[in-house]
mmCIF file of C-alpha atoms and ligand atoms in Angstrom:
data_model
loop_
_atom_site.group_PDB
_atom_site.id
_atom_site.type_symbol
_atom_site.label_atom_id
_atom_site.label_comp_id
_atom_site.label_asym_id
_atom_site.label_seq_id
_atom_site.Cartn_x
_atom_site.Cartn_y
_atom_site.Cartn_z
ATOM 1 C CA MET A 1 5.684 5.024 16.679
ATOM 2 C CA ASN A 2 3.271 2.380 19.041
ATOM 3 C CA ASP A 3 4.486 0.262 21.897
ATOM 4 C CA ILE A 4 5.851 -2.911 21.153
ATOM 5 C CA ASN A 5 3.099 -4.723 23.253
ATOM 6 C CA GLU A 6 0.341 -3.478 22.836
ATOM 7 C CA LYS A 7 -2.262 -4.873 20.614
ATOM 8 C CA ASN A 8 -3.530 -2.706 17.558
ATOM 9 C CA ALA A 9 -7.306 -1.838 16.731
ATOM 10 C CA GLY A 10 -5.798 -1.664 13.777
ATOM 11 C CA LEU A 11 -5.097 1.996 12.264
ATOM 12 C CA SER A 12 -7.498 3.178 8.479
ATOM 13 C CA ILE A 13 -5.818 4.646 6.375
ATOM 14 C CA LYS A 14 -6.357 7.227 3.746
ATOM 15 C CA LEU A 15 -5.427 7.975 0.093
ATOM 16 C CA GLU A 16 -5.702 11.547 -1.134
ATOM 17 C CA ASN A 17 -5.576 12.902 -4.259
ATOM 18 C CA LEU A 18 -2.403 9.617 -4.235
ATOM 19 C CA THR A 19 -0.490 10.517 -7.833
ATOM 20 C CA LYS A 20 2.380 8.290 -8.829
ATOM 21 C CA ILE A 21 3.893 9.569 -12.245
ATOM 22 C CA PHE A 22 7.792 7.277 -13.385
ATOM 23 C CA THR A 23 10.300 9.670 -15.702
ATOM 24 C CA ASP A 24 12.525 7.336 -17.310
ATOM 25 C CA LYS A 25 16.151 8.468 -18.389
ATOM 26 C CA ARG A 26 14.187 10.338 -22.564
ATOM 27 C CA GLY A 27 12.026 12.438 -20.605
ATOM 28 C CA ASN A 28 8.777 9.902 -21.619
ATOM 29 C CA GLU A 29 6.173 9.656 -18.009
ATOM 30 C CA THR A 30 3.994 6.942 -16.875
ATOM 31 C CA LEU A 31 1.698 7.483 -14.816
ATOM 32 C CA ALA A 32 1.272 4.852 -12.868
ATOM 33 C CA VAL A 33 -0.923 5.925 -9.947
ATOM 34 C CA ASP A 34 -3.968 8.623 -11.408
ATOM 35 C CA ALA A 35 -5.086 10.347 -8.362
ATOM 36 C CA LEU A 36 -6.717 8.069 -6.084
ATOM 37 C CA ASN A 37 -8.688 8.549 -3.454
ATOM 38 C CA VAL A 38 -9.788 6.166 -1.471
ATOM 39 C CA VAL A 39 -9.949 5.115 2.652
ATOM 40 C CA ILE A 40 -9.707 1.933 4.467
ATOM 41 C CA PRO A 41 -11.093 1.089 7.203
ATOM 42 C CA PRO A 42 -9.652 -0.111 10.026
ATOM 43 C CA GLY A 43 -9.175 -3.397 11.329
ATOM 44 C CA GLN A 44 -10.469 -3.994 6.635
ATOM 45 C CA LEU A 45 -8.541 -7.331 4.840
ATOM 46 C CA VAL A 46 -8.776 -4.626 1.255
ATOM 47 C CA SER A 47 -7.085 -6.144 -1.681
ATOM 48 C CA LEU A 48 -6.004 -3.910 -4.401
ATOM 49 C CA LEU A 49 -7.328 -6.530 -7.409
ATOM 50 C CA GLY A 50 -6.225 -5.087 -10.782
ATOM 51 C CA PRO A 51 -4.252 -6.127 -14.230
ATOM 52 C CA SER A 52 -0.872 -6.957 -15.188
ATOM 53 C CA GLY A 53 0.256 -2.891 -14.872
ATOM 54 C CA CYS A 54 -2.515 -0.996 -13.289
ATOM 55 C CA GLY A 55 -0.460 0.548 -11.044
ATOM 56 C CA LYS A 56 -2.011 -1.796 -7.740
ATOM 57 C CA SER A 57 2.567 -2.264 -7.094
ATOM 58 C CA THR A 58 3.662 1.206 -6.775
ATOM 59 C CA THR A 59 0.289 2.470 -4.725
ATOM 60 C CA LEU A 60 1.632 -0.846 -2.770
ATOM 61 C CA TYR A 61 5.097 0.903 -2.649
ATOM 62 C CA MET A 62 3.831 4.649 -1.941
ATOM 63 C CA ILE A 63 1.830 3.563 1.516
ATOM 64 C CA ALA A 64 5.079 1.475 2.371
ATOM 65 C CA GLY A 65 7.197 4.183 2.435
ATOM 66 C CA LEU A 66 9.154 2.734 -0.686
ATOM 67 C CA LEU A 67 8.868 4.382 -3.652
ATOM 68 C CA ARG A 68 8.080 8.932 -3.098
ATOM 69 C CA PRO A 69 4.726 10.380 -4.436
ATOM 70 C CA SER A 70 4.168 12.185 -6.913
ATOM 71 C CA ASP A 71 1.437 14.048 -5.730
ATOM 72 C CA GLY A 72 -0.201 13.549 -3.162
ATOM 73 C CA LYS A 73 -1.623 12.538 0.832
ATOM 74 C CA ILE A 74 -0.779 8.932 2.494
ATOM 75 C CA TYR A 75 -2.850 9.217 6.641
ATOM 76 C CA PHE A 76 -2.493 6.644 8.584
ATOM 77 C CA GLY A 77 -5.800 7.076 11.367
ATOM 78 C CA ASP A 78 -4.061 11.119 12.223
ATOM 79 C CA ASN A 79 -0.950 11.466 10.642
ATOM 80 C CA ASP A 80 0.314 12.520 8.135
ATOM 81 C CA VAL A 81 2.577 10.103 6.544
ATOM 82 C CA THR A 82 3.775 10.758 3.384
ATOM 83 C CA ARG A 83 7.296 12.170 4.203
ATOM 84 C CA VAL A 84 7.419 9.605 7.310
ATOM 85 C CA SER A 85 10.112 7.206 6.107
ATOM 86 C CA PRO A 86 10.048 3.396 5.612
ATOM 87 C CA ASP A 87 10.945 1.821 9.059
ATOM 88 C CA LYS A 88 8.871 4.987 10.776
ATOM 89 C CA ARG A 89 5.925 4.142 9.730
ATOM 90 C CA GLY A 90 4.825 1.650 11.279
ATOM 91 C CA ILE A 91 4.490 -1.462 8.687
ATOM 92 C CA GLY A 92 4.907 -4.946 7.582
ATOM 93 C CA LEU A 93 5.331 -6.387 3.922
ATOM 94 C CA VAL A 94 5.517 -9.191 2.708
ATOM 95 C CA PHE A 95 6.917 -10.000 -1.057
ATOM 96 C CA GLN A 96 6.108 -12.035 -4.120
ATOM 97 C CA ASN A 97 8.970 -13.916 -3.478
ATOM 98 C CA TYR A 98 9.084 -14.365 0.570
ATOM 99 C CA ALA A 99 12.645 -12.699 0.036
ATOM 100 C CA LEU A 100 13.834 -15.120 3.465
ATOM 101 C CA TYR A 101 17.542 -14.265 4.756
ATOM 102 C CA PRO A 102 18.254 -17.643 3.329
ATOM 103 C CA HIS A 103 22.008 -18.036 5.596
ATOM 104 C CA MET A 104 19.689 -17.254 8.839
ATOM 105 C CA THR A 105 17.036 -19.860 10.704
ATOM 106 C CA VAL A 106 13.545 -19.081 10.340
ATOM 107 C CA ARG A 107 14.239 -17.929 14.538
ATOM 108 C CA GLN A 108 16.352 -15.490 13.224
ATOM 109 C CA ASN A 109 14.962 -14.188 10.416
ATOM 110 C CA ILE A 110 11.580 -13.248 12.113
ATOM 111 C CA LEU A 111 13.595 -11.756 14.950
ATOM 112 C CA PHE A 112 15.437 -9.838 12.627
ATOM 113 C CA PRO A 113 13.322 -6.521 12.138
ATOM 114 C CA LEU A 114 14.132 -6.827 16.401
ATOM 115 C CA GLU A 115 17.574 -6.114 16.225
ATOM 116 C CA ASN A 116 17.960 -2.962 15.688
ATOM 117 C CA MET A 117 15.537 -2.926 18.515
ATOM 118 C CA ASN A 118 15.677 -1.563 22.615
ATOM 119 C CA ILE A 119 14.442 -4.782 22.961
ATOM 120 C CA GLN A 120 15.402 -7.644 25.280
ATOM 121 C CA ARG A 121 16.986 -10.407 24.251
ATOM 122 C CA GLU A 122 14.886 -12.558 26.488
ATOM 123 C CA GLU A 123 11.748 -10.145 25.382
ATOM 124 C CA ALA A 124 12.697 -10.689 22.082
ATOM 125 C CA LEU A 125 12.693 -13.886 21.500
ATOM 126 C CA LYS A 126 8.662 -14.819 23.439
ATOM 127 C CA LEU A 127 7.912 -11.796 20.310
ATOM 128 C CA ALA A 128 9.328 -14.565 17.487
ATOM 129 C CA LEU A 129 7.471 -17.257 19.333
ATOM 130 C CA GLU A 130 4.847 -15.829 19.500
ATOM 131 C CA MET A 131 4.343 -15.308 15.849
ATOM 132 C CA ALA A 132 5.380 -18.136 14.805
ATOM 133 C CA GLU A 133 2.709 -20.015 16.793
ATOM 134 C CA LEU A 134 0.411 -16.861 14.876
ATOM 135 C CA VAL A 135 1.631 -18.374 10.963
ATOM 136 C CA GLY A 136 1.520 -22.136 12.456
ATOM 137 C CA ILE A 137 5.372 -23.050 11.869
ATOM 138 C CA SER A 138 7.226 -23.031 15.569
ATOM 139 C CA ASP A 139 8.359 -26.548 14.777
ATOM 140 C CA GLN A 140 10.028 -24.845 11.989
ATOM 141 C CA LEU A 141 12.547 -22.592 14.672
ATOM 142 C CA ASP A 142 15.752 -24.460 13.210
ATOM 143 C CA LYS A 143 15.320 -24.875 10.158
ATOM 144 C CA LYS A 144 16.976 -22.438 7.126
ATOM 145 C CA PRO A 145 14.845 -21.149 4.564
ATOM 146 C CA ALA A 146 15.573 -23.625 1.751
ATOM 147 C CA GLU A 147 13.561 -26.990 4.031
ATOM 148 C CA LEU A 148 11.071 -24.854 4.031
ATOM 149 C CA SER A 149 8.193 -25.517 1.059
ATOM 150 C CA GLY A 150 7.128 -22.291 -0.419
ATOM 151 C CA GLY A 151 3.631 -22.216 1.799
ATOM 152 C CA GLN A 152 6.342 -22.310 4.961
ATOM 153 C CA GLN A 153 8.877 -19.689 3.246
ATOM 154 C CA GLN A 154 5.624 -16.926 2.880
ATOM 155 C CA ARG A 155 4.546 -17.950 6.831
ATOM 156 C CA VAL A 156 8.103 -17.567 8.381
ATOM 157 C CA ALA A 157 7.414 -14.016 5.381
ATOM 158 C CA ILE A 158 4.390 -13.107 7.565
ATOM 159 C CA ALA A 159 5.942 -13.660 10.991
ATOM 160 C CA ARG A 160 8.458 -11.832 10.070
ATOM 161 C CA ALA A 161 6.561 -8.405 8.824
ATOM 162 C CA LEU A 162 4.409 -9.001 11.633
ATOM 163 C CA VAL A 163 6.984 -9.574 14.373
ATOM 164 C CA LYS A 164 6.893 -5.279 15.463
ATOM 165 C CA LYS A 165 2.991 -5.731 16.161
ATOM 166 C CA PRO A 166 2.724 -2.308 13.231
ATOM 167 C CA ASP A 167 -0.370 -1.111 12.610
ATOM 168 C CA VAL A 168 -0.398 -2.015 8.848
ATOM 169 C CA LEU A 169 0.302 -5.178 7.251
ATOM 170 C CA LEU A 170 1.186 -4.730 3.030
ATOM 171 C CA LEU A 171 1.489 -7.650 0.909
ATOM 172 C CA ASP A 172 1.932 -7.682 -2.952
ATOM 173 C CA GLU A 173 1.067 -10.517 -4.366
ATOM 174 C CA PRO A 174 2.179 -13.558 -1.510
ATOM 175 C CA LEU A 175 0.382 -16.419 -2.971
ATOM 176 C CA SER A 176 1.480 -16.434 -6.727
ATOM 177 C CA ASN A 177 4.408 -18.321 -6.245
ATOM 178 C CA LEU A 178 2.804 -21.000 -4.475
ATOM 179 C CA ASP A 179 0.802 -23.553 -6.562
ATOM 180 C CA ALA A 180 -2.722 -24.120 -6.185
ATOM 181 C CA ARG A 181 -3.550 -26.136 -3.765
ATOM 182 C CA LEU A 182 -1.290 -23.852 -1.167
ATOM 183 C CA ARG A 183 -2.093 -21.360 -3.103
ATOM 184 C CA LEU A 184 -5.464 -21.822 -1.020
ATOM 185 C CA GLN A 185 -5.053 -22.943 1.591
ATOM 186 C CA MET A 186 -2.393 -20.395 2.284
ATOM 187 C CA ARG A 187 -5.366 -17.480 1.613
ATOM 188 C CA GLU A 188 -6.889 -18.661 4.403
ATOM 189 C CA GLU A 189 -4.045 -18.829 6.490
ATOM 190 C CA ILE A 190 -3.733 -15.514 5.474
ATOM 191 C CA LYS A 191 -7.480 -14.529 6.643
ATOM 192 C CA ARG A 192 -7.378 -16.508 9.841
ATOM 193 C CA ILE A 193 -4.200 -14.511 10.714
ATOM 194 C CA GLN A 194 -5.862 -11.199 9.703
ATOM 195 C CA ARG A 195 -8.637 -11.624 11.660
ATOM 196 C CA GLU A 196 -6.939 -12.668 15.051
ATOM 197 C CA THR A 197 -4.843 -10.000 14.952
ATOM 198 C CA GLY A 198 -7.490 -7.676 13.684
ATOM 199 C CA ILE A 199 -4.712 -5.739 10.835
ATOM 200 C CA THR A 200 -5.599 -3.591 9.134
ATOM 201 C CA THR A 201 -4.339 -5.235 5.549
ATOM 202 C CA ILE A 202 -3.947 -4.394 1.699
ATOM 203 C CA PHE A 203 -3.638 -7.513 -0.116
ATOM 204 C CA VAL A 204 -2.043 -6.731 -3.727
ATOM 205 C CA THR A 205 -3.444 -9.187 -6.048
ATOM 206 C CA HIS A 206 -4.094 -9.466 -10.117
ATOM 207 C CA ASP A 207 -6.281 -13.031 -9.494
ATOM 208 C CA GLN A 208 -10.311 -11.627 -8.792
ATOM 209 C CA GLU A 209 -10.621 -15.237 -7.294
ATOM 210 C CA GLU A 210 -8.762 -14.685 -5.042
ATOM 211 C CA ALA A 211 -9.090 -10.889 -3.550
ATOM 212 C CA MET A 212 -12.966 -12.112 -3.495
ATOM 213 C CA SER A 213 -12.960 -15.101 -1.228
ATOM 214 C CA ILE A 214 -10.353 -12.772 0.972
ATOM 215 C CA SER A 215 -11.267 -9.036 1.049
ATOM 216 C CA ASP A 216 -13.255 -7.346 3.491
ATOM 217 C CA LEU A 217 -13.814 -4.761 0.581
ATOM 218 C CA MET A 218 -11.917 -4.543 -2.034
ATOM 219 C CA ILE A 219 -10.554 -1.434 -4.576
ATOM 220 C CA VAL A 220 -10.553 -2.316 -7.912
ATOM 221 C CA LEU A 221 -7.583 -0.222 -10.409
ATOM 222 C CA ASP A 222 -7.147 0.001 -14.268
ATOM 223 C CA PHE A 223 -4.349 2.675 -15.541
ATOM 224 C CA GLY A 224 -3.795 3.220 -11.879
ATOM 225 C CA LYS A 225 -7.672 5.129 -11.256
ATOM 226 C CA GLU A 226 -10.451 3.289 -9.224
ATOM 227 C CA GLN A 227 -12.691 1.620 -10.842
ATOM 228 C CA GLN A 228 -14.901 0.603 -8.017
ATOM 229 C CA MET A 229 -14.083 0.222 -4.245
ATOM 230 C CA ASP A 230 -17.042 -1.793 -2.322
ATOM 231 C CA SER A 231 -18.070 -5.218 -0.604
ATOM 232 C CA PRO A 232 -16.162 -8.245 -3.057
ATOM 233 C CA GLN A 233 -20.377 -9.642 -3.809
ATOM 234 C CA GLN A 234 -21.396 -5.869 -4.463
ATOM 235 C CA ILE A 235 -18.610 -4.852 -6.912
ATOM 236 C CA TYR A 236 -19.864 -8.527 -8.418
ATOM 237 C CA TYR A 237 -22.627 -7.559 -9.310
ATOM 238 C CA ASN A 238 -23.110 -3.604 -9.196
ATOM 239 C CA PRO A 239 -20.313 -3.642 -11.469
ATOM 240 C CA LYS A 240 -19.795 0.782 -11.967
ATOM 241 C CA ASN A 241 -18.930 0.168 -15.627
ATOM 242 C CA MET A 242 -17.768 -2.475 -18.032
ATOM 243 C CA PHE A 243 -14.337 -3.399 -17.371
ATOM 244 C CA VAL A 244 -14.998 -3.791 -13.772
ATOM 245 C CA ALA A 245 -18.056 -6.309 -15.110
ATOM 246 C CA LYS A 246 -15.100 -8.058 -17.323
ATOM 247 C CA PHE A 247 -12.550 -8.050 -14.796
ATOM 248 C CA LEU A 248 -14.929 -10.489 -12.628
ATOM 249 C CA GLY A 249 -15.928 -13.707 -12.536
ATOM 250 C CA SER A 250 -14.762 -16.854 -14.404
ATOM 251 C CA PRO A 251 -16.489 -17.949 -16.094
ATOM 252 C CA PRO A 252 -16.883 -14.295 -17.382
ATOM 253 C CA ILE A 253 -19.680 -12.010 -17.645
ATOM 254 C CA ASN A 254 -20.899 -12.457 -21.380
ATOM 255 C CA THR A 255 -21.107 -8.961 -23.105
ATOM 256 C CA SER A 256 -23.335 -8.407 -26.094
ATOM 257 C CA THR A 257 -24.925 -4.989 -27.476
ATOM 258 C CA ALA A 258 -28.545 -4.977 -27.698
ATOM 259 C CA GLU A 259 -31.807 -2.141 -28.079
ATOM 260 C CA VAL A 260 -34.089 -0.737 -25.473
ATOM 261 C CA ILE A 261 -37.175 -0.585 -26.851
ATOM 262 C CA ASN A 262 -40.565 0.757 -24.956
ATOM 263 C CA LYS A 263 -38.454 -0.490 -22.129
ATOM 264 C CA GLU A 264 -37.792 -3.595 -23.581
ATOM 265 C CA ILE A 265 -34.112 -5.154 -23.185
ATOM 266 C CA LYS A 266 -33.746 -6.660 -27.374
ATOM 267 C CA ILE A 267 -31.410 -8.403 -29.466
ATOM 268 C CA ASN A 268 -32.548 -9.952 -32.951
ATOM 269 C CA GLY A 269 -35.507 -9.444 -31.906
ATOM 270 C CA LEU A 270 -35.561 -11.320 -28.670
ATOM 271 C CA VAL A 271 -36.882 -9.176 -25.898
ATOM 272 C CA LEU A 272 -33.658 -10.619 -22.251
ATOM 273 C CA ASP A 273 -35.430 -8.226 -19.984
ATOM 274 C CA LYS A 274 -37.433 -5.163 -18.705
ATOM 275 C CA THR A 275 -35.921 -1.945 -18.127
ATOM 276 C CA ASN A 276 -36.876 1.641 -16.963
ATOM 277 C CA ALA A 277 -33.320 3.021 -19.381
ATOM 278 C CA LYS A 278 -34.243 5.654 -21.595
ATOM 279 C CA ASP A 279 -34.377 4.282 -25.520
ATOM 280 C CA GLY A 280 -31.584 3.299 -27.453
ATOM 281 C CA LYS A 281 -28.524 0.788 -27.856
ATOM 282 C CA TYR A 282 -26.629 -0.702 -25.068
ATOM 283 C CA ASN A 283 -23.629 -3.047 -24.165
ATOM 284 C CA ILE A 284 -25.501 -5.438 -22.051
ATOM 285 C CA GLY A 285 -23.863 -8.244 -19.804
ATOM 286 C CA ILE A 286 -25.187 -11.050 -18.558
ATOM 287 C CA ARG A 287 -24.031 -13.380 -15.967
ATOM 288 C CA PRO A 288 -23.180 -16.784 -15.741
ATOM 289 C CA GLU A 289 -25.728 -17.836 -13.629
ATOM 290 C CA ASP A 290 -27.961 -14.698 -13.842
ATOM 291 C CA PHE A 291 -29.938 -16.994 -16.686
ATOM 292 C CA ARG A 292 -32.090 -20.349 -15.925
ATOM 293 C CA ILE A 293 -33.499 -23.425 -17.543
ATOM 294 C CA VAL A 294 -37.757 -22.280 -18.152
ATOM 295 C CA GLN A 295 -40.601 -23.571 -20.019
ATOM 296 C CA ASN A 296 -40.457 -20.828 -22.826
ATOM 297 C CA GLY A 297 -37.369 -19.530 -22.702
ATOM 298 C CA VAL A 298 -35.985 -16.729 -24.298
ATOM 299 C CA PHE A 299 -33.215 -18.839 -26.103
ATOM 300 C CA ASN A 300 -34.765 -22.197 -27.706
ATOM 301 C CA PHE A 301 -32.421 -25.370 -28.546
ATOM 302 C CA LYS A 302 -32.229 -28.427 -29.782
ATOM 303 C CA HIS A 303 -29.973 -31.504 -27.087
ATOM 304 C CA ASP A 304 -27.333 -30.827 -29.464
ATOM 305 C CA GLU A 305 -27.490 -27.807 -30.521
ATOM 306 C CA VAL A 306 -25.953 -26.832 -27.790
ATOM 307 C CA GLU A 307 -22.695 -27.732 -25.201
ATOM 308 C CA ILE A 308 -23.387 -29.663 -21.911
ATOM 309 C CA GLU A 309 -21.241 -29.580 -19.270
ATOM 310 C CA VAL A 310 -22.281 -31.407 -16.229
ATOM 311 C CA ILE A 311 -20.111 -29.757 -13.115
ATOM 312 C CA GLY A 312 -22.172 -31.053 -10.426
ATOM 313 C CA ARG A 313 -24.304 -29.038 -9.239
ATOM 314 C CA ASP A 314 -24.055 -26.822 -11.689
ATOM 315 C CA THR A 315 -24.192 -27.866 -15.734
ATOM 316 C CA MET A 316 -22.213 -25.497 -17.980
ATOM 317 C CA ILE A 317 -24.501 -25.310 -21.656
ATOM 318 C CA ARG A 318 -22.434 -23.019 -24.382
ATOM 319 C CA PHE A 319 -24.369 -22.367 -27.194
ATOM 320 C CA ASN A 320 -23.997 -19.555 -30.460
ATOM 321 C CA PHE A 321 -26.921 -16.763 -30.133
ATOM 322 C CA GLY A 322 -25.362 -13.685 -32.749
ATOM 323 C CA GLY A 323 -22.046 -14.899 -33.313
ATOM 324 C CA SER A 324 -21.163 -14.887 -30.207
ATOM 325 C CA GLN A 325 -20.576 -17.584 -27.336
ATOM 326 C CA VAL A 326 -22.386 -17.577 -24.285
ATOM 327 C CA ARG A 327 -21.859 -19.986 -21.717
ATOM 328 C CA ALA A 328 -24.809 -19.702 -19.201
ATOM 329 C CA ILE A 329 -24.780 -22.488 -15.631
ATOM 330 C CA VAL A 330 -27.901 -23.800 -14.538
ATOM 331 C CA ASP A 331 -29.230 -26.436 -12.143
ATOM 332 C CA SER A 332 -27.558 -29.201 -12.803
ATOM 333 C CA ASP A 333 -31.728 -30.768 -11.431
ATOM 334 C CA SER A 334 -33.451 -28.290 -13.794
ATOM 335 C CA ILE A 335 -32.094 -30.454 -17.445
ATOM 336 C CA LEU A 336 -34.691 -31.808 -17.739
ATOM 337 C CA ASP A 337 -34.042 -35.345 -20.182
ATOM 338 C CA LYS A 338 -36.290 -33.996 -22.949
ATOM 339 C CA ASP A 339 -35.191 -33.192 -26.429
ATOM 340 C CA GLU A 340 -35.839 -28.945 -26.611
ATOM 341 C CA LEU A 341 -34.286 -26.140 -23.803
ATOM 342 C CA SER A 342 -35.225 -23.451 -23.970
ATOM 343 C CA ILE A 343 -32.680 -20.163 -21.371
ATOM 344 C CA GLY A 344 -34.201 -17.468 -20.484
ATOM 345 C CA VAL A 345 -32.851 -15.043 -18.528
ATOM 346 C CA LYS A 346 -33.624 -13.440 -14.339
ATOM 347 C CA LYS A 347 -35.084 -10.398 -14.304
ATOM 348 C CA GLY A 348 -33.261 -7.374 -13.902
ATOM 349 C CA LYS A 349 -30.176 -9.033 -14.277
ATOM 350 C CA VAL A 350 -29.133 -8.016 -17.812
ATOM 351 C CA LEU A 351 -26.793 -4.973 -16.830
ATOM 352 C CA LEU A 352 -26.665 -2.051 -19.354
ATOM 353 C CA PHE A 353 -23.716 -0.157 -19.697
ATOM 354 C CA ASP A 354 -23.386 2.737 -21.978
ATOM 355 C CA ILE A 355 -21.647 2.428 -24.860
ATOM 356 C CA GLU A 356 -19.622 5.874 -24.587
ATOM 357 C CA THR A 357 -18.235 5.612 -21.392
ATOM 358 C CA GLY A 358 -18.978 2.141 -19.881
ATOM 359 C CA ARG A 359 -20.674 3.526 -17.302
ATOM 360 C CA VAL A 360 -23.239 1.184 -16.205
ATOM 361 C CA VAL A 361 -27.009 2.536 -16.773
ATOM 362 C CA VAL A 362 -29.244 2.281 -14.049
HETATM 363 N N1 LIG B 1 10.538 2.320 -11.656
HETATM 364 C C1 LIG B 1 9.239 2.220 -12.389
HETATM 365 N N2 LIG B 1 9.636 3.137 -12.921
HETATM 366 C C2 LIG B 1 9.799 3.324 -13.919
HETATM 367 N N3 LIG B 1 8.146 3.160 -14.083
HETATM 368 C C3 LIG B 1 7.216 1.711 -13.820
HETATM 369 C C4 LIG B 1 8.351 1.595 -12.558
HETATM 370 N N4 LIG B 1 7.846 0.433 -12.072
HETATM 371 C C5 LIG B 1 6.912 0.729 -12.117
HETATM 372 N N5 LIG B 1 6.620 1.232 -13.804
HETATM 373 C C6 LIG B 1 5.327 1.398 -14.670
HETATM 374 O O1 LIG B 1 4.460 1.565 -13.494
HETATM 375 C C7 LIG B 1 3.320 1.451 -14.053
HETATM 376 C C8 LIG B 1 2.427 0.375 -13.330
HETATM 377 O O2 LIG B 1 3.342 -0.346 -12.292
HETATM 378 P P1 LIG B 1 3.200 -1.223 -11.092
HETATM 379 O O3 LIG B 1 2.458 -1.067 -9.837
HETATM 380 O O4 LIG B 1 4.056 -2.639 -11.011
HETATM 381 O O5 LIG B 1 1.461 -2.155 -11.539
HETATM 382 P P2 LIG B 1 1.443 -3.791 -10.444
HETATM 383 O O6 LIG B 1 2.077 -3.762 -9.065
HETATM 384 O O7 LIG B 1 0.077 -3.300 -11.371
HETATM 385 O O8 LIG B 1 1.102 -4.526 -12.368
HETATM 386 C C9 LIG B 1 3.788 0.273 -15.139
HETATM 387 O O9 LIG B 1 3.139 0.590 -16.286
HETATM 388 C C10 LIG B 1 4.430 -0.357 -15.184
HETATM 389 O O10 LIG B 1 6.398 -0.577 -16.009
HETATM 390 MG MG1 LIG B 2 2.747 -5.634 -9.131
#
């Protein structure tokens, strides 16, 4: 494909009606990926995010060429690569379990993809060293994988995936085997490596927080279907449906049912906010941070009627309302040492969802 010495400006990826149906021996069908239509702009880090079994890996392996789509097409730039073999697609692939060769040194592992290419030994060594430096393991080249930490092993796997200077980097839950501290560190590292190389990257994860922190764009999947594609901020603040609203955010969005009467959103007679939605029943969602302490709020409690947990700058207040527990995150400074606590909802922050379809109502 590309010349190995050329720095890639990144390539766009287009999925057109991409579909995968698995059929087992008895003829039972699983619709793993359901007519995905997505355009991934060049040079972006895009997450495929969704719960376990929603079709993330299947999508990634079709892009990699390891699985054949049941229907639809995959384009890299203007090229239809749907029928191109994996080794000719110009991709680098990184798995959750690193998949390094245990008997080889770090250097040999990184060199491995270059083996069957027509590259001089000296040139290959130079490329391997360049990749080792990029991922920050150039001082570990003579070690075997077992002598490295999980984070270092994943760095080697990334260097190995990048050594052929692919157009596209594909990562399948690459941080899941790391402990919490390393996971945070490697998250930042992957972001840095992606920025430095400018390589179009697809990052599969079930961890919404990880996806939110690392991605330029996220594609949220459920049951093989695209739910929403946008920037993390957009998806968080403007979810298209109840599933997306609930899948993102920690602590999760508060949900309930409410009624709109004459442009007022009401629960149990309390007015939460104004709206332009037409009268009727809705499911609603309020993010924990969209509450605040006010003078005359919607929810009024004595201090001992709620649970208060100070988390540094923020304070989490938990209270029962309409039979369910509500979590509100407010400024620690705003909680005065009075006996009464009045909690309001910030304006324009109550999300309304159609009860039937789950779609957001605007
Ligand atoms: N080789 C396979 N044969 C049959 N079903 C499969 C196969 N691979 C995945 N599936 C099914 O396809 C769906 C999506 O799986 P997968 O893409 O692995 O999900 P994720 O990576 O999001 O956890 C699941 O229902 C899974 O059981
Ligand atoms: Mg998977």
